[in-house]
CSV table of C-alpha atoms in Angstrom, one decimal:
chain,number,residue,atom,x,y,z
A,1,MET,CA,-0.1,0.0,-0.1
A,2,LYS,CA,2.9,2.4,0.9
A,3,THR,CA,4.3,1.6,-2.4
A,4,LYS,CA,1.2,2.6,-4.3
A,5,ASP,CA,1.1,5.9,-2.3
A,6,LEU,CA,4.6,6.5,-3.1
A,7,ARG,CA,4.2,5.8,-6.9
A,8,ARG,CA,1.0,8.2,-7.0
A,9,LYS,CA,3.0,10.9,-5.1
A,10,ILE,CA,5.9,10.5,-7.6
A,11,ARG,CA,3.4,10.9,-10.6
A,12,ILE,CA,1.7,13.8,-9.0
A,13,TYR,CA,5.1,15.6,-8.4
A,14,THR,CA,6.2,14.5,-12.0
A,15,TYR,CA,3.0,16.0,-13.4
A,16,VAL,CA,3.2,19.3,-11.3
A,17,THR,CA,6.8,19.6,-12.0
A,18,ALA,CA,6.0,19.2,-15.9
A,19,LEU,CA,3.3,21.6,-15.8
A,20,VAL,CA,5.6,24.2,-13.9
A,21,LEU,CA,8.1,23.8,-16.6
A,22,CYS,CA,5.5,24.0,-19.5
A,23,LEU,CA,4.2,27.2,-17.8
A,24,GLY,CA,7.7,28.5,-17.2
A,25,ILE,CA,8.7,28.0,-21.0
A,26,SER,CA,5.3,29.5,-22.0
A,27,THR,CA,6.0,32.8,-19.9
A,28,ILE,CA,9.5,32.8,-21.2
A,29,LYS,CA,8.5,32.6,-24.7
A,30,TYR,CA,5.9,35.3,-23.9
A,31,TYR,CA,8.3,37.7,-22.3
A,32,SER,CA,10.8,37.0,-25.1
A,33,ARG,CA,8.1,37.8,-27.7
A,34,ALA,CA,7.1,40.9,-25.7
A,35,ASN,CA,10.7,42.1,-25.4
A,36,THR,CA,11.2,41.5,-29.1
A,37,TYR,CA,8.1,43.4,-29.8
A,38,GLU,CA,9.4,46.1,-27.4
A,39,TYR,CA,12.8,46.4,-28.9
A,40,GLU,CA,11.3,46.6,-32.5
A,41,LEU,CA,9.0,49.4,-31.5
A,42,ARG,CA,11.7,51.3,-29.8
A,43,ALA,CA,14.0,50.9,-32.9
A,44,LYS,CA,11.2,52.0,-35.2
A,45,GLN,CA,10.3,54.9,-33.0
A,46,GLN,CA,14.1,56.0,-32.8
A,47,ASN,CA,14.5,55.7,-36.6
A,48,ALA,CA,11.3,58.0,-37.1
A,49,VAL,CA,12.9,60.4,-34.6
A,50,ILE,CA,15.9,60.6,-36.6
A,51,GLU,CA,14.1,61.3,-39.8
A,52,LEU,CA,12.1,63.6,-38.2
A,53,ALA,CA,15.2,65.6,-37.1
A,54,GLU,CA,16.7,65.3,-40.5
A,55,CYS,CA,13.5,66.8,-42.2
A,56,VAL,CA,13.0,69.4,-39.5
A,57,ASP,CA,16.7,70.6,-40.1
A,58,SER,CA,16.2,70.8,-43.8
A,59,ILE,CA,13.0,72.8,-43.3
A,60,ASN,CA,14.8,75.3,-41.2
A,61,VAL,CA,17.4,75.7,-43.7
A,62,GLU,CA,15.1,76.0,-46.7
A,63,LEU,CA,13.0,78.7,-44.9
A,64,ASN,CA,16.2,80.4,-44.0
A,65,LYS,CA,17.0,80.7,-47.8
A,66,GLY,CA,13.6,81.7,-48.7
A,67,LEU,CA,13.9,85.0,-46.8
A,68,TYR,CA,16.4,85.7,-49.5
A,69,ALA,CA,15.0,84.3,-52.6
A,70,ASN,CA,14.0,86.6,-55.1
A,71,THR,CA,13.4,84.8,-58.5
A,72,SER,CA,10.9,82.3,-59.8
A,73,PRO,CA,13.4,79.4,-60.3
A,74,MET,CA,14.8,79.7,-56.7
A,75,VAL,CA,11.4,79.9,-55.2
A,76,SER,CA,10.3,76.8,-57.2
A,77,GLU,CA,13.3,74.7,-56.2
A,78,LEU,CA,12.5,75.8,-52.5
A,79,SER,CA,9.0,74.9,-52.8
A,80,THR,CA,9.9,71.5,-54.2
A,81,SER,CA,12.3,71.0,-51.3
A,82,LEU,CA,9.8,72.0,-48.7
A,83,ALA,CA,7.0,70.1,-49.9
A,84,ARG,CA,9.3,66.8,-49.8
A,85,ASP,CA,10.8,67.7,-46.2
A,86,CYS,CA,7.5,68.4,-44.8
A,87,ALA,CA,5.8,65.4,-46.1
A,88,GLY,CA,8.9,63.3,-44.6
A,89,ALA,CA,8.3,64.9,-41.4
A,90,LYS,CA,4.8,64.1,-41.2
A,91,ASN,CA,5.5,60.7,-42.0
A,92,ALA,CA,8.2,60.3,-39.4
A,93,LEU,CA,5.4,61.6,-36.7
A,94,SER,CA,2.9,59.1,-37.9
A,95,GLN,CA,5.5,56.4,-37.0
A,96,ILE,CA,5.7,57.5,-33.4
A,97,SER,CA,3.1,56.0,-31.5
A,98,VAL,CA,0.4,58.7,-30.3
A,99,SER,CA,-3.0,58.6,-29.2
A,100,GLY,CA,-6.0,60.8,-30.6
A,101,ASN,CA,-5.1,63.9,-32.1
A,102,PHE,CA,-2.1,64.8,-30.0
A,103,LEU,CA,0.0,66.1,-32.6
A,104,GLU,CA,-2.8,68.1,-34.5
A,105,TYR,CA,-1.1,71.5,-34.4
A,106,THR,CA,2.4,70.3,-35.5
A,107,TYR,CA,0.7,68.6,-38.4
A,108,LYS,CA,-1.2,71.8,-39.2
A,109,TYR,CA,2.1,73.9,-39.1
A,110,LEU,CA,3.9,71.4,-41.6
A,111,SER,CA,1.1,71.4,-44.0
A,112,GLN,CA,0.9,75.2,-43.8
A,113,VAL,CA,4.7,75.5,-44.5
A,114,SER,CA,4.2,73.3,-47.9
A,115,ASP,CA,1.0,74.9,-48.9
A,116,PHE,CA,2.3,78.7,-48.3
A,117,VAL,CA,5.4,78.3,-50.3
A,118,ALA,CA,3.7,76.4,-53.0
A,119,SER,CA,1.4,79.4,-53.3
A,120,LEU,CA,4.4,81.9,-53.5
A,121,ASN,CA,5.7,79.5,-56.3
A,122,GLN,CA,2.4,80.0,-58.2
A,123,LYS,CA,2.6,83.7,-57.5
A,124,MET,CA,6.1,84.3,-59.0
A,125,HIS,CA,5.1,82.1,-62.1
A,126,SER,CA,2.4,84.4,-62.8
A,127,GLY,CA,5.0,87.4,-62.7
A,128,THR,CA,4.1,88.9,-59.3
A,129,PRO,CA,7.2,89.6,-57.0
A,130,LEU,CA,7.2,88.5,-53.4
A,131,SER,CA,5.7,91.4,-51.1
A,132,ALA,CA,7.0,92.4,-47.8
A,133,GLU,CA,4.0,90.7,-46.1
A,134,ASP,CA,5.1,87.5,-48.0
A,135,ARG,CA,8.4,87.7,-46.4
A,136,GLU,CA,7.2,88.5,-43.0
A,137,THR,CA,5.2,85.3,-43.1
A,138,ILE,CA,8.2,83.3,-44.3
A,139,ALA,CA,10.1,84.9,-41.2
A,140,SER,CA,7.3,83.6,-38.9
A,141,LEU,CA,7.4,80.1,-40.3
A,142,LEU,CA,11.1,80.1,-39.8
A,143,GLN,CA,10.7,81.2,-36.2
A,144,TYR,CA,8.4,78.2,-35.6
A,145,SER,CA,10.7,76.0,-37.5
A,146,GLN,CA,13.5,76.9,-35.0
A,147,VAL,CA,11.3,75.9,-32.2
A,148,LEU,CA,10.4,72.8,-33.7
A,149,LEU,CA,13.9,72.1,-34.4
A,150,ASP,CA,15.1,72.8,-31.0
A,151,ASN,CA,12.4,70.5,-29.5
A,152,VAL,CA,13.4,67.7,-31.8
A,153,ASN,CA,17.0,67.6,-30.8
A,154,ILE,CA,16.1,67.6,-27.3
A,155,LEU,CA,14.1,64.4,-28.2
A,156,ILE,CA,17.3,63.2,-30.0
A,157,ALA,CA,19.2,63.7,-26.8
A,158,GLU,CA,16.9,61.7,-24.9
A,159,TYR,CA,17.2,58.4,-26.5
A,160,GLU,CA,21.0,58.8,-27.2
A,161,THR,CA,21.4,58.5,-23.5
A,162,GLY,CA,20.5,55.1,-23.6
A,163,SER,CA,18.4,53.9,-20.6
A,164,ASP,CA,16.5,57.1,-20.4
A,165,PHE,CA,14.5,56.6,-23.8
A,166,GLN,CA,11.3,54.4,-22.4
A,167,ILE,CA,8.3,53.6,-24.4
A,168,GLN,CA,5.4,55.4,-22.6
A,169,THR,CA,1.7,54.6,-22.8
A,170,ASN,CA,1.2,57.4,-25.4
A,171,GLY,CA,4.4,56.7,-27.2
A,172,LEU,CA,5.9,60.2,-26.6
A,173,SER,CA,8.3,62.0,-24.5
A,174,SER,CA,7.7,65.1,-22.8
A,175,SER,CA,9.7,66.9,-25.5
A,176,LEU,CA,6.8,66.0,-28.1
A,177,SER,CA,4.4,67.4,-25.7
A,178,ASP,CA,6.5,70.7,-25.6
A,179,ILE,CA,6.6,70.5,-29.5
A,180,GLU,CA,2.7,70.5,-29.7
A,181,GLN,CA,2.3,73.1,-27.0
A,182,SER,CA,4.7,75.5,-29.0
A,183,PHE,CA,2.4,75.3,-32.0
A,184,GLU,CA,-1.1,76.0,-30.2
A,185,ASP,CA,-1.1,79.7,-30.8
A,186,TYR,CA,0.2,79.4,-34.1
A,187,PRO,CA,-1.6,81.4,-36.8
A,188,THR,CA,19.7,72.2,-43.1
A,189,LEU,CA,27.5,71.2,-42.6
A,190,ILE,CA,29.6,70.9,-45.4
A,191,TYR,CA,32.2,71.7,-43.2
A,192,ASP,CA,34.7,72.2,-46.1
A,193,GLY,CA,32.8,74.8,-48.3
A,194,PRO,CA,30.1,75.1,-50.8
A,195,PHE,CA,30.1,72.5,-53.9
A,196,SER,CA,33.0,70.4,-52.4
A,197,ASP,CA,31.4,67.0,-52.7
A,198,HIS,CA,30.0,67.6,-56.2
A,199,VAL,CA,31.3,65.1,-59.1
A,200,ASN,CA,29.3,65.8,-62.1
A,201,GLN,CA,30.9,63.4,-64.6
A,202,GLU,CA,31.1,59.8,-64.7
A,203,ASP,CA,34.6,59.6,-66.4
A,204,ALA,CA,37.6,61.9,-66.6
A,205,ALA,CA,37.9,63.8,-69.7
A,206,MET,CA,41.1,65.2,-68.7
A,207,LEU,CA,43.0,61.7,-68.8
A,208,ASP,CA,41.8,60.6,-72.0
A,209,SER,CA,44.9,62.3,-74.0
A,210,LEU,CA,47.4,61.2,-71.1
A,211,THR,CA,49.7,58.4,-71.5
A,212,GLU,CA,49.4,55.3,-69.2
A,213,ILE,CA,52.5,54.7,-66.7
A,214,SER,CA,53.9,51.6,-65.2
A,215,GLU,CA,53.5,50.5,-61.6
A,216,GLU,CA,57.3,50.9,-61.2
A,217,GLU,CA,56.9,54.5,-62.4
A,218,ALA,CA,53.8,55.1,-60.3
A,219,LEU,CA,55.9,54.0,-57.4
A,220,LYS,CA,58.4,56.7,-57.7
A,221,LEU,CA,55.8,59.1,-58.0
A,222,ALA,CA,54.0,58.1,-55.0
A,223,ALA,CA,57.2,58.3,-53.0
A,224,LYS,CA,57.9,62.0,-54.3
A,225,TYR,CA,54.5,62.9,-53.6
A,226,SER,CA,54.3,61.6,-50.0
A,227,GLY,CA,58.1,62.2,-49.1
A,228,LEU,CA,58.5,58.5,-48.1
A,229,GLU,CA,60.9,56.2,-49.4
A,230,ALA,CA,60.0,54.0,-52.3
A,231,ASP,CA,61.1,50.7,-50.6
A,232,SER,CA,58.7,51.6,-47.6
A,233,LEU,CA,55.6,51.6,-49.9
A,234,LEU,CA,53.9,48.4,-50.6
A,235,PRO,CA,51.6,47.9,-53.5
A,236,GLY,CA,48.1,47.3,-53.1
A,237,GLU,CA,45.1,46.3,-55.2
A,238,ALA,CA,44.6,48.5,-58.2
A,239,GLU,CA,41.6,50.9,-58.0
A,240,ASN,CA,39.3,50.5,-61.0
A,241,GLY,CA,36.5,53.2,-60.7
A,242,ALA,CA,35.8,56.4,-62.7
A,243,PHE,CA,39.4,56.4,-63.6
A,244,PRO,CA,41.9,53.5,-62.7
A,245,CYS,CA,44.8,54.2,-60.2
A,246,TYR,CA,47.7,52.2,-58.5
A,247,THR,CA,47.6,52.1,-54.8
A,248,PHE,CA,50.6,52.0,-52.2
A,249,SER,CA,50.6,52.0,-48.4
A,250,THR,CA,52.5,51.8,-45.1
A,251,GLU,CA,51.3,51.1,-41.8
A,252,SER,CA,50.1,54.9,-41.7
A,253,THR,CA,50.0,56.2,-45.1
A,254,SER,CA,48.1,55.3,-48.3
A,255,ILE,CA,48.3,56.9,-51.6
A,256,SER,CA,46.8,56.4,-55.0
A,257,ILE,CA,48.2,57.5,-58.6
A,258,THR,CA,46.2,57.6,-61.7
A,259,LYS,CA,47.5,55.0,-64.2
A,260,LYS,CA,46.9,57.6,-67.1
A,261,GLY,CA,49.4,60.6,-66.4
A,262,GLY,CA,50.6,59.7,-63.0
A,263,LEU,CA,48.4,62.4,-61.2
A,264,LEU,CA,48.3,62.0,-57.3
A,265,CYS,CA,44.5,61.3,-56.7
A,266,SER,CA,44.6,60.7,-53.0
A,267,LEU,CA,46.9,60.8,-50.0
A,268,LEU,CA,46.0,59.9,-46.5
A,269,SER,CA,48.4,59.8,-43.3
A,270,THR,CA,47.1,58.8,-40.0
A,271,ASN,CA,50.1,60.0,-38.1
A,272,ARG,CA,49.1,61.7,-34.8
A,273,VAL,CA,49.1,65.7,-34.6
A,274,GLY,CA,50.7,67.5,-31.7
A,275,GLU,CA,50.4,71.0,-30.2
A,276,GLU,CA,49.3,73.5,-32.8
A,277,LYS,CA,52.4,75.9,-33.5
A,278,ILE,CA,51.4,77.2,-37.2
A,279,SER,CA,48.4,79.5,-38.0
A,280,GLN,CA,45.6,78.5,-40.4
A,281,GLU,CA,46.9,81.1,-43.0
A,282,ASP,CA,50.4,79.6,-43.0
A,283,ALA,CA,48.8,76.2,-43.4
A,284,ALA,CA,46.8,77.4,-46.5
A,285,LYS,CA,50.3,78.6,-48.0
A,286,ILE,CA,51.8,75.3,-47.3
A,287,GLY,CA,49.0,73.3,-48.9
A,288,LEU,CA,49.1,75.8,-52.0
A,289,ASP,CA,52.9,75.5,-52.4
A,290,TYR,CA,52.5,71.8,-52.1
A,291,LEU,CA,50.0,71.5,-55.1
A,292,ASP,CA,52.2,73.7,-57.3
A,293,SER,CA,55.1,71.4,-56.5
A,294,ILE,CA,53.2,68.2,-57.6
A,295,GLY,CA,51.8,69.9,-60.9
A,296,TYR,CA,48.4,71.2,-59.6
A,297,THR,CA,49.0,74.8,-60.6
A,298,GLY,CA,46.6,77.9,-61.0
A,299,MET,CA,44.6,76.8,-57.6
A,300,THR,CA,43.4,79.2,-55.2
A,301,GLU,CA,42.3,78.9,-51.5
A,302,THR,CA,38.3,79.3,-51.0
A,303,TYR,CA,37.2,77.8,-47.7
A,304,PHE,CA,39.0,76.1,-44.8
A,305,PHE,CA,38.1,74.5,-41.6
A,306,THR,CA,40.2,73.2,-38.3
A,307,ASP,CA,39.6,70.5,-36.2
A,308,ASP,CA,41.8,68.7,-33.8
A,309,GLY,CA,44.9,70.4,-35.0
A,310,ILE,CA,44.4,69.6,-38.6
A,311,CYS,CA,43.5,72.4,-41.1
A,312,THR,CA,41.6,71.1,-44.3
A,313,ILE,CA,41.6,73.7,-47.2
A,314,ASN,CA,39.6,73.8,-50.4
A,315,TYR,CA,41.3,75.0,-53.4
A,316,ALA,CA,39.6,75.6,-56.6
A,317,LEU,CA,41.0,76.3,-60.0
A,318,GLU,CA,41.0,80.1,-61.0
A,319,ILE,CA,40.9,81.1,-64.6
A,320,ASN,CA,41.0,84.8,-65.4
A,321,GLY,CA,39.7,85.8,-62.1
A,322,VAL,CA,36.9,83.2,-62.4
A,323,ILE,CA,36.8,80.7,-59.7
A,324,CYS,CA,35.9,77.3,-60.8
A,325,TYR,CA,34.3,75.3,-57.9
A,326,THR,CA,33.9,72.1,-59.9
A,327,ASP,CA,37.7,71.8,-60.1
A,328,LEU,CA,38.3,71.3,-56.4
A,329,ILE,CA,41.2,69.6,-54.5
A,330,LYS,CA,41.0,69.3,-50.6
A,331,VAL,CA,44.3,69.5,-48.9
A,332,SER,CA,44.6,68.8,-44.9
A,333,VAL,CA,47.7,70.3,-43.2
A,334,ALA,CA,49.1,69.4,-39.5
A,335,LEU,CA,49.1,72.6,-37.5
A,336,ASP,CA,52.0,71.2,-35.3
A,337,ASN,CA,54.7,70.8,-38.1
A,338,GLY,CA,53.1,71.8,-41.2
A,339,ARG,CA,53.2,68.4,-42.9
A,340,VAL,CA,50.8,67.5,-45.6
A,341,LEU,CA,48.4,64.8,-44.0
A,342,SER,CA,45.8,64.2,-46.8
A,343,VAL,CA,45.0,65.1,-50.5
A,344,ASP,CA,41.7,64.4,-52.2
A,345,ALA,CA,42.0,65.5,-56.0
A,346,ARG,CA,39.1,63.4,-57.3
A,347,GLY,CA,37.0,66.3,-57.8
A,348,TYR,CA,39.5,68.1,-59.9
A,349,ILE,CA,40.5,64.9,-61.9
A,350,LEU,CA,36.7,64.1,-62.7
A,351,ASN,CA,35.8,67.8,-63.6
A,352,HIS,CA,38.8,69.6,-65.1
A,353,GLU,CA,38.6,70.2,-68.9
A,354,THR,CA,39.9,72.9,-71.2
A,355,ARG,CA,37.2,75.8,-70.8
A,356,THR,CA,36.5,78.9,-72.6
A,357,ILE,CA,34.6,81.2,-70.4
A,358,GLU,CA,32.5,83.7,-72.0
A,359,SER,CA,32.0,87.1,-71.0
A,360,PRO,CA,28.9,87.9,-68.8
A,361,LEU,CA,25.9,89.1,-70.9
A,362,ILE,CA,24.7,91.2,-68.0
A,363,SER,CA,27.0,93.4,-65.6
A,364,SER,CA,27.1,92.7,-62.0
A,365,ALA,CA,25.3,95.8,-61.2
A,366,GLU,CA,22.3,94.5,-63.3
A,367,ALA,CA,22.7,90.9,-61.6
A,368,GLN,CA,22.4,92.6,-58.1
A,369,LYS,CA,18.9,93.7,-59.1
A,370,SER,CA,17.8,90.0,-58.6
A,371,ILE,CA,19.1,90.0,-55.1
A,372,SER,CA,16.6,90.1,-52.1
A,373,PRO,CA,16.0,93.6,-50.6
A,374,ASN,CA,16.6,92.0,-47.3
A,375,LEU,CA,20.4,91.5,-48.1
A,376,THR,CA,23.0,93.9,-48.3
A,377,VAL,CA,25.9,93.0,-50.9
A,378,SER,CA,29.5,93.1,-49.4
A,379,SER,CA,31.3,91.8,-52.4
A,380,VAL,CA,30.9,90.1,-55.7
A,381,ARG,CA,33.1,87.7,-58.0
A,382,GLN,CA,32.5,85.5,-60.9
A,383,VAL,CA,32.3,81.7,-60.4
A,384,LEU,CA,31.6,78.5,-61.9
A,385,ILE,CA,29.3,76.3,-59.8
A,386,PRO,CA,28.1,72.7,-60.8
A,387,SER,CA,24.6,72.6,-62.4
A,388,GLY,CA,23.9,69.0,-61.2
A,389,ALA,CA,23.3,68.0,-64.9
A,390,ASP,CA,26.8,67.4,-66.0
A,391,SER,CA,27.4,70.9,-66.9
A,392,GLU,CA,28.2,74.2,-65.1
A,393,TYR,CA,26.5,77.6,-64.4
A,394,HIS,CA,28.7,80.7,-64.8
A,395,CYS,CA,27.5,83.1,-62.0
A,396,TYR,CA,28.3,86.1,-60.0
A,397,GLU,CA,28.7,85.2,-56.3
A,398,PHE,CA,27.5,87.7,-54.1
A,399,LEU,CA,28.3,87.8,-50.5
A,400,CYS,CA,25.5,89.5,-48.6
A,401,THR,CA,24.6,90.2,-45.1
A,402,GLY,CA,20.8,89.6,-44.2
A,403,LYS,CA,18.8,90.2,-41.0
A,404,ASP,CA,20.3,89.3,-37.6
A,405,ASP,CA,23.8,89.5,-39.2
A,406,ASP,CA,23.1,86.4,-41.4
A,407,HIS,CA,25.9,85.9,-44.0
A,408,VAL,CA,24.7,84.6,-47.5
A,409,LEU,CA,26.3,83.6,-50.4
A,410,VAL,CA,23.9,84.2,-53.6
A,411,TYR,CA,24.7,83.0,-57.1
A,412,ILE,CA,23.0,84.9,-60.2
A,413,ASP,CA,23.5,83.5,-63.7
A,414,VAL,CA,25.6,85.8,-65.7
A,415,GLU,CA,23.3,85.4,-68.8
A,416,THR,CA,19.9,85.4,-67.3
A,417,GLY,CA,20.1,86.9,-64.0
A,418,ILE,CA,18.3,84.0,-62.3
A,419,GLU,CA,19.3,82.9,-58.9
A,420,ARG,CA,21.0,79.5,-59.2
A,421,ASP,CA,21.8,79.0,-55.5
A,422,ILE,CA,21.7,80.2,-51.9
A,423,LEU,CA,24.2,79.2,-49.3
A,424,LEU,CA,23.9,80.3,-45.5
A,425,LEU,CA,27.5,80.7,-44.2
A,426,LEU,CA,28.3,80.0,-40.5
A,427,TYR,CA,31.6,81.4,-39.1
A,428,SER,CA,33.1,79.6,-36.1
A,429,ASP,CA,36.6,79.4,-34.6
A,430,GLY,CA,37.5,76.6,-36.7
A,431,GLY,CA,36.6,78.1,-40.2
A,432,THR,CA,33.5,78.5,-42.4
A,433,LEU,CA,30.5,76.2,-42.6
A,434,THR,CA,27.8,76.4,-45.1
A,435,LYS,CA,24.2,75.1,-45.5
């Protein structure tokens, strides 16, 4: 009898244990699925916040440019950009969990920005210039876009801290509440200068007529350009992009030489930089002398920026006083001893060609009539800028001052008087930034 009772107890214990294990496994799976869902939701929200920040930053920059736009093509371009960015911002907001009409006023603002600038576009197409009231409205829109941007940046900072970013019942932090409240009463670094990253040709026309060199010849040139001994440079895998290059390297330096013509394409040194001892102006002179010494002549300094003891300077080709922003070379110089740390000549190699620059059809004084009345012109010069369509625009570059001491570059076509581009300049201790 005792044996039967013992067996029964063992069976009961076994059943209970199995049940507990099953329940435990089910619970673990449930929490695992819940954690996976929470992780996916958090990732989705965080990506949406990043997209929102990018769109709002762009809206802020475009509205700032809108204060100074004065011709139909430029207003049309701004209208297109703002429509895209406002739609992107609303899409990002829709992916952040909200309850009810929590963001009603924020959506309203984004819709009004897009709609108002679109109406200005239609107005200018009909031949009616922007009025003072139109510009006041743009200024008001800009003011609120800055508030929106500030609050979104706070939201970004929240989740970048890591553990502080928690999913709430309404899916929003207090920052989004602040964003909405800021609209209840409501009625864009290229650190290294404009056009620096533009490459507008698929092949390098300037290399077509040049003779191909051997790897041995390229090694000698690599040693010359880098200041290193040839036997310290190890050959690497050849580059076969828009234009083929030989590559060589040491533990701290890499260099590429075009197979045709033996031109320096790129140089990069990772050597550490010590205490700054030379000025940015001296660094710019060192960089220019270096380019002259390796065959890149006729260059002029345009913009520079300094960070962590390294000054990066943009040099553009100058032809009879006209700055060719498309023919660009970047040079980085160490401010401790003036050594050249990096060179990027790809933009120059891809875009350089023999040009005949025609005389302007309109004078700079006539072109200045296209400048917004909200801007005061400080200086003007002729430049070539990329058109984005495998060609260039010959423009007057007007350096201007706007309201609140904004510094603005406006590009007016020398043939038509049309605004081709507007850039906002930001000056810092490190150099010049643009938007």
